[in-house]
């Protein structure tokens, strides 16, 4: 039987990871498409900024988010005046997780766009399909496996986020304490190894589940395009 705090941590982790993935995936698709197609001089700069969460300690990302949303600065003060400042709430955990997951999602989707055959785009353009219609009718369907992979990677990364979350959202049981934070708290208590082990095993359930869903979606796509038999 699961304990109430275990259920709370699991449900909160799922809520945070789903929110981070759903909110971040459209942005990841837009950024990936721009990076895959643009010849802008700012391409390298934008790509570097996107990848920063992968190359700095997560606690740095959490601290920067905390400073950005602080009421001492203009943006945070503006949110505070509107009653929307997310710091030390579950939304802060979702933002931190989303920021950490975004580079992985962008990379997966970008690779899918970059492997799109140029001949198909040229053929579509000769038929008068250009601009957003080309993206919607050709690029997006062809990139579906990459988008599905990005969603799974983003969800898994958001599910396991620790450093940025504990810095920006804190470790408040029932409010911001996701599974990684609950495991950390249990491991810090003398004799809490068994509780930490239970939480660690529990964290495998959504992680493995997301991989199974990803494989199902991938095989369904392959059947749809005739790569494998039904």
mmCIF file of C-alpha atoms in Angstrom:
data_model
loop_
_atom_site.group_PDB
_atom_site.id
_atom_site.type_symbol
_atom_site.label_atom_id
_atom_site.label_comp_id
_atom_site.label_asym_id
_atom_site.label_seq_id
_atom_site.Cartn_x
_atom_site.Cartn_y
_atom_site.Cartn_z
ATOM 1 C CA UNK A 1 0.000 0.000 0.000
ATOM 2 C CA UNK A 2 1.231 3.455 -0.877
ATOM 3 C CA UNK A 3 1.561 5.994 1.885
ATOM 4 C CA UNK A 4 -0.221 9.366 1.521
ATOM 5 C CA UNK A 5 3.066 11.249 1.088
ATOM 6 C CA UNK A 6 4.105 8.805 -1.639
ATOM 7 C CA UNK A 7 0.838 9.334 -3.517
ATOM 8 C CA UNK A 8 1.194 13.106 -3.147
ATOM 9 C CA UNK A 9 4.755 13.041 -4.487
ATOM 10 C CA UNK A 10 3.790 10.789 -7.404
ATOM 11 C CA UNK A 11 0.752 12.834 -8.433
ATOM 12 C CA UNK A 12 2.656 16.085 -8.106
ATOM 13 C CA UNK A 13 5.536 14.707 -10.180
ATOM 14 C CA UNK A 14 3.124 13.642 -12.931
ATOM 15 C CA UNK A 15 1.398 17.027 -12.811
ATOM 16 C CA UNK A 16 4.689 18.907 -13.011
ATOM 17 C CA UNK A 17 6.152 16.710 -15.777
ATOM 18 C CA UNK A 18 2.995 16.795 -17.910
ATOM 19 C CA UNK A 19 2.671 20.554 -17.547
ATOM 20 C CA UNK A 20 6.328 21.095 -18.409
ATOM 21 C CA UNK A 21 6.099 18.816 -21.448
ATOM 22 C CA UNK A 22 2.798 20.125 -22.810
ATOM 23 C CA UNK A 23 3.852 23.749 -22.362
ATOM 24 C CA UNK A 24 7.389 23.240 -23.645
ATOM 25 C CA UNK A 25 6.776 21.008 -26.671
ATOM 26 C CA UNK A 26 5.198 23.668 -28.947
ATOM 27 C CA UNK A 27 8.075 26.024 -28.144
ATOM 28 C CA UNK A 28 10.566 23.237 -28.801
ATOM 29 C CA UNK A 29 8.970 22.502 -32.190
ATOM 30 C CA UNK A 30 9.044 26.174 -33.186
ATOM 31 C CA UNK A 31 12.667 26.636 -32.114
ATOM 32 C CA UNK A 32 13.759 23.376 -33.731
ATOM 33 C CA UNK A 33 12.102 24.257 -37.042
ATOM 34 C CA UNK A 34 13.714 27.700 -37.030
ATOM 35 C CA UNK A 35 17.145 26.261 -36.250
ATOM 36 C CA UNK A 36 16.792 23.592 -38.930
ATOM 37 C CA UNK A 37 15.777 26.041 -41.663
ATOM 38 C CA UNK A 38 17.305 29.432 -40.870
ATOM 39 C CA UNK A 39 20.549 30.866 -42.182
ATOM 40 C CA UNK A 40 20.450 33.740 -39.690
ATOM 41 C CA UNK A 41 23.690 35.029 -38.197
ATOM 42 C CA UNK A 42 22.040 34.642 -34.777
ATOM 43 C CA UNK A 43 21.518 30.896 -35.208
ATOM 44 C CA UNK A 44 24.613 29.915 -33.212
ATOM 45 C CA UNK A 45 23.749 32.351 -30.418
ATOM 46 C CA UNK A 46 20.164 31.107 -30.105
ATOM 47 C CA UNK A 47 21.292 27.473 -30.206
ATOM 48 C CA UNK A 48 23.865 28.155 -27.482
ATOM 49 C CA UNK A 49 21.318 29.864 -25.242
ATOM 50 C CA UNK A 50 18.921 26.936 -25.643
ATOM 51 C CA UNK A 51 21.627 24.412 -24.704
ATOM 52 C CA UNK A 52 22.848 26.273 -21.598
ATOM 53 C CA UNK A 53 20.731 24.187 -19.153
ATOM 54 C CA UNK A 54 22.596 21.095 -20.372
ATOM 55 C CA UNK A 55 26.059 22.450 -19.638
ATOM 56 C CA UNK A 56 25.621 24.259 -16.314
ATOM 57 C CA UNK A 57 24.687 22.742 -12.949
ATOM 58 C CA UNK A 58 20.875 22.595 -12.602
ATOM 59 C CA UNK A 59 21.105 24.605 -9.393
ATOM 60 C CA UNK A 60 22.445 27.513 -11.469
ATOM 61 C CA UNK A 61 19.321 27.402 -13.640
ATOM 62 C CA UNK A 62 17.145 27.319 -10.541
ATOM 63 C CA UNK A 63 18.983 30.272 -9.023
ATOM 64 C CA UNK A 64 18.662 32.314 -12.226
ATOM 65 C CA UNK A 65 14.938 31.560 -12.328
ATOM 66 C CA UNK A 66 14.631 32.555 -8.680
ATOM 67 C CA UNK A 67 16.377 35.852 -9.368
ATOM 68 C CA UNK A 68 14.368 36.488 -12.537
ATOM 69 C CA UNK A 69 11.063 35.969 -10.765
ATOM 70 C CA UNK A 70 12.142 37.791 -7.613
ATOM 71 C CA UNK A 71 9.972 40.735 -6.595
ATOM 72 C CA UNK A 72 13.159 42.803 -6.321
ATOM 73 C CA UNK A 73 13.417 42.896 -10.108
ATOM 74 C CA UNK A 74 11.049 44.395 -12.647
ATOM 75 C CA UNK A 75 9.650 41.209 -14.150
ATOM 76 C CA UNK A 76 9.109 39.526 -10.797
ATOM 77 C CA UNK A 77 7.634 42.711 -9.310
ATOM 78 C CA UNK A 78 5.219 42.949 -12.235
ATOM 79 C CA UNK A 79 4.094 39.347 -11.692
ATOM 80 C CA UNK A 80 3.845 39.974 -7.962
ATOM 81 C CA UNK A 81 1.539 42.948 -8.588
ATOM 82 C CA UNK A 82 -0.682 40.677 -10.686
ATOM 83 C CA UNK A 83 -0.581 37.956 -8.061
ATOM 84 C CA UNK A 84 1.087 35.565 -10.516
ATOM 85 C CA UNK A 85 4.557 35.071 -9.083
ATOM 86 C CA UNK A 86 5.129 31.302 -9.224
ATOM 87 C CA UNK A 87 8.166 31.027 -6.925
ATOM 88 C CA UNK A 88 7.865 28.279 -4.291
ATOM 89 C CA UNK A 89 4.739 26.782 -5.907
ATOM 90 C CA UNK A 90 4.179 23.689 -8.039
ATOM 91 C CA UNK A 91 4.145 25.981 -11.066
ATOM 92 C CA UNK A 92 7.735 26.941 -10.226
ATOM 93 C CA UNK A 93 8.597 23.239 -10.277
ATOM 94 C CA UNK A 94 6.961 22.934 -13.707
ATOM 95 C CA UNK A 95 8.851 25.971 -15.034
ATOM 96 C CA UNK A 96 12.181 24.689 -13.721
ATOM 97 C CA UNK A 97 11.531 21.219 -15.142
ATOM 98 C CA UNK A 98 10.416 22.676 -18.465
ATOM 99 C CA UNK A 99 13.546 24.806 -18.788
ATOM 100 C CA UNK A 100 15.765 21.815 -18.073
ATOM 101 C CA UNK A 101 13.852 19.597 -20.517
ATOM 102 C CA UNK A 102 13.642 22.122 -23.365
ATOM 103 C CA UNK A 103 17.153 21.546 -24.816
ATOM 104 C CA UNK A 104 16.538 17.801 -25.111
ATOM 105 C CA UNK A 105 13.202 18.354 -26.834
ATOM 106 C CA UNK A 106 14.630 20.917 -29.236
ATOM 107 C CA UNK A 107 17.508 18.622 -30.172
ATOM 108 C CA UNK A 108 15.253 15.629 -30.878
ATOM 109 C CA UNK A 109 12.810 17.619 -33.009
ATOM 110 C CA UNK A 110 15.561 19.506 -34.819
ATOM 111 C CA UNK A 111 17.184 16.245 -35.902
ATOM 112 C CA UNK A 112 13.839 15.120 -37.298
ATOM 113 C CA UNK A 113 13.443 18.325 -39.323
ATOM 114 C CA UNK A 114 17.031 18.192 -40.574
ATOM 115 C CA UNK A 115 16.613 14.655 -41.936
ATOM 116 C CA UNK A 116 13.591 15.667 -44.031
ATOM 117 C CA UNK A 117 14.456 15.043 -47.717
ATOM 118 C CA UNK A 118 14.972 18.328 -49.530
ATOM 119 C CA UNK A 119 13.483 16.759 -52.667
ATOM 120 C CA UNK A 120 10.129 16.449 -50.952
ATOM 121 C CA UNK A 121 10.140 20.125 -50.009
ATOM 122 C CA UNK A 122 11.059 21.098 -53.559
ATOM 123 C CA UNK A 123 8.280 18.919 -54.949
ATOM 124 C CA UNK A 124 5.755 20.427 -52.550
ATOM 125 C CA UNK A 125 6.807 23.943 -53.524
ATOM 126 C CA UNK A 126 6.282 23.167 -57.206
ATOM 127 C CA UNK A 127 2.702 22.279 -56.282
ATOM 128 C CA UNK A 128 2.248 25.647 -54.585
ATOM 129 C CA UNK A 129 2.637 24.463 -50.990
ATOM 130 C CA UNK A 130 4.798 26.968 -49.131
ATOM 131 C CA UNK A 131 5.143 28.758 -45.797
ATOM 132 C CA UNK A 132 3.064 27.493 -42.912
ATOM 133 C CA UNK A 133 1.168 25.096 -45.183
ATOM 134 C CA UNK A 134 4.456 23.384 -46.040
ATOM 135 C CA UNK A 135 5.279 23.085 -42.352
ATOM 136 C CA UNK A 136 1.837 21.755 -41.422
ATOM 137 C CA UNK A 137 1.316 19.348 -44.325
ATOM 138 C CA UNK A 138 4.833 18.040 -44.892
ATOM 139 C CA UNK A 139 7.435 18.840 -42.239
ATOM 140 C CA UNK A 140 5.286 18.269 -39.177
ATOM 141 C CA UNK A 141 3.950 14.817 -40.194
ATOM 142 C CA UNK A 142 7.410 13.636 -41.248
ATOM 143 C CA UNK A 143 8.869 14.831 -37.950
ATOM 144 C CA UNK A 144 6.286 12.968 -35.850
ATOM 145 C CA UNK A 145 8.709 10.272 -34.599
ATOM 146 C CA UNK A 146 11.136 12.974 -33.497
ATOM 147 C CA UNK A 147 8.347 14.927 -31.817
ATOM 148 C CA UNK A 148 7.158 11.804 -29.993
ATOM 149 C CA UNK A 149 10.723 11.121 -28.890
ATOM 150 C CA UNK A 150 11.059 14.727 -27.737
ATOM 151 C CA UNK A 151 7.878 14.462 -25.692
ATOM 152 C CA UNK A 152 9.107 11.317 -23.948
ATOM 153 C CA UNK A 153 12.569 12.761 -23.328
ATOM 154 C CA UNK A 154 11.056 15.980 -22.006
ATOM 155 C CA UNK A 155 8.625 14.139 -19.754
ATOM 156 C CA UNK A 156 11.331 11.856 -18.381
ATOM 157 C CA UNK A 157 13.719 14.774 -17.817
ATOM 158 C CA UNK A 158 11.029 16.826 -16.102
ATOM 159 C CA UNK A 159 10.050 13.836 -13.994
ATOM 160 C CA UNK A 160 13.579 13.428 -12.691
ATOM 161 C CA UNK A 161 14.472 17.100 -12.251
ATOM 162 C CA UNK A 162 15.999 17.941 -8.874
ATOM 163 C CA UNK A 163 18.552 20.764 -8.711
ATOM 164 C CA UNK A 164 16.649 23.558 -10.451
ATOM 165 C CA UNK A 165 13.399 22.531 -8.781
ATOM 166 C CA UNK A 166 14.660 22.535 -5.209
ATOM 167 C CA UNK A 167 16.274 25.947 -5.771
ATOM 168 C CA UNK A 168 13.335 27.662 -7.461
ATOM 169 C CA UNK A 169 10.366 25.824 -5.923
ATOM 170 C CA UNK A 170 11.881 24.615 -2.603
ATOM 171 C CA UNK A 171 11.098 21.246 -1.022
ATOM 172 C CA UNK A 172 7.658 21.675 0.519
ATOM 173 C CA UNK A 173 5.770 18.406 1.197
ATOM 174 C CA UNK A 174 2.403 18.332 -0.538
ATOM 175 C CA UNK A 175 3.113 21.530 -2.457
ATOM 176 C CA UNK A 176 6.410 21.310 -4.353
ATOM 177 C CA UNK A 177 7.901 18.008 -3.170
ATOM 178 C CA UNK A 178 8.174 15.860 -6.289
ATOM 179 C CA UNK A 179 9.493 12.283 -6.243
ATOM 180 C CA UNK A 180 13.196 13.251 -6.555
ATOM 181 C CA UNK A 181 12.817 15.751 -3.711
ATOM 182 C CA UNK A 182 10.942 13.198 -1.596
ATOM 183 C CA UNK A 183 13.734 10.661 -2.185
ATOM 184 C CA UNK A 184 16.292 13.257 -1.136
ATOM 185 C CA UNK A 185 14.353 14.107 2.026
ATOM 186 C CA UNK A 186 13.917 10.457 2.981
ATOM 187 C CA UNK A 187 17.593 9.707 2.422
ATOM 188 C CA UNK A 188 18.575 12.521 4.804
ATOM 189 C CA UNK A 189 16.607 11.035 7.701
ATOM 190 C CA UNK A 190 18.375 8.385 9.830
ATOM 191 C CA UNK A 191 16.769 5.042 9.016
ATOM 192 C CA UNK A 192 14.993 6.490 5.987
ATOM 193 C CA UNK A 193 16.753 4.252 3.470
ATOM 194 C CA UNK A 194 13.735 1.959 3.071
ATOM 195 C CA UNK A 195 11.393 4.884 2.466
ATOM 196 C CA UNK A 196 13.825 6.296 -0.091
ATOM 197 C CA UNK A 197 14.007 2.893 -1.795
ATOM 198 C CA UNK A 198 10.209 2.688 -2.012
ATOM 199 C CA UNK A 199 10.088 6.139 -3.595
ATOM 200 C CA UNK A 200 12.882 5.230 -6.015
ATOM 201 C CA UNK A 201 10.978 2.142 -7.150
ATOM 202 C CA UNK A 202 7.788 4.191 -7.423
ATOM 203 C CA UNK A 203 9.564 6.679 -9.683
ATOM 204 C CA UNK A 204 10.237 3.869 -12.151
ATOM 205 C CA UNK A 205 6.519 3.433 -12.865
ATOM 206 C CA UNK A 206 5.911 6.661 -14.829
ATOM 207 C CA UNK A 207 9.393 6.507 -16.380
ATOM 208 C CA UNK A 208 8.903 3.000 -17.775
ATOM 209 C CA UNK A 209 5.323 3.856 -18.700
ATOM 210 C CA UNK A 210 6.468 6.812 -20.791
ATOM 211 C CA UNK A 211 8.953 4.602 -22.652
ATOM 212 C CA UNK A 212 6.222 2.057 -23.421
ATOM 213 C CA UNK A 213 3.926 4.790 -24.712
ATOM 214 C CA UNK A 214 6.750 6.139 -26.869
ATOM 215 C CA UNK A 215 7.410 2.719 -28.390
ATOM 216 C CA UNK A 216 3.685 2.208 -29.049
ATOM 217 C CA UNK A 217 3.410 5.583 -30.774
ATOM 218 C CA UNK A 218 6.528 4.888 -32.853
ATOM 219 C CA UNK A 219 5.288 1.484 -34.013
ATOM 220 C CA UNK A 220 1.875 2.920 -34.788
ATOM 221 C CA UNK A 221 3.522 5.559 -36.970
ATOM 222 C CA UNK A 222 5.594 2.907 -38.773
ATOM 223 C CA UNK A 223 2.447 0.881 -39.473
ATOM 224 C CA UNK A 224 0.714 3.975 -40.788
ATOM 225 C CA UNK A 225 3.465 4.654 -43.319
ATOM 226 C CA UNK A 226 3.819 0.986 -44.234
ATOM 227 C CA UNK A 227 7.248 0.352 -42.722
ATOM 228 C CA UNK A 228 5.987 -2.604 -40.667
ATOM 229 C CA UNK A 229 2.984 -4.891 -40.963
ATOM 230 C CA UNK A 230 -0.099 -4.295 -38.850
#
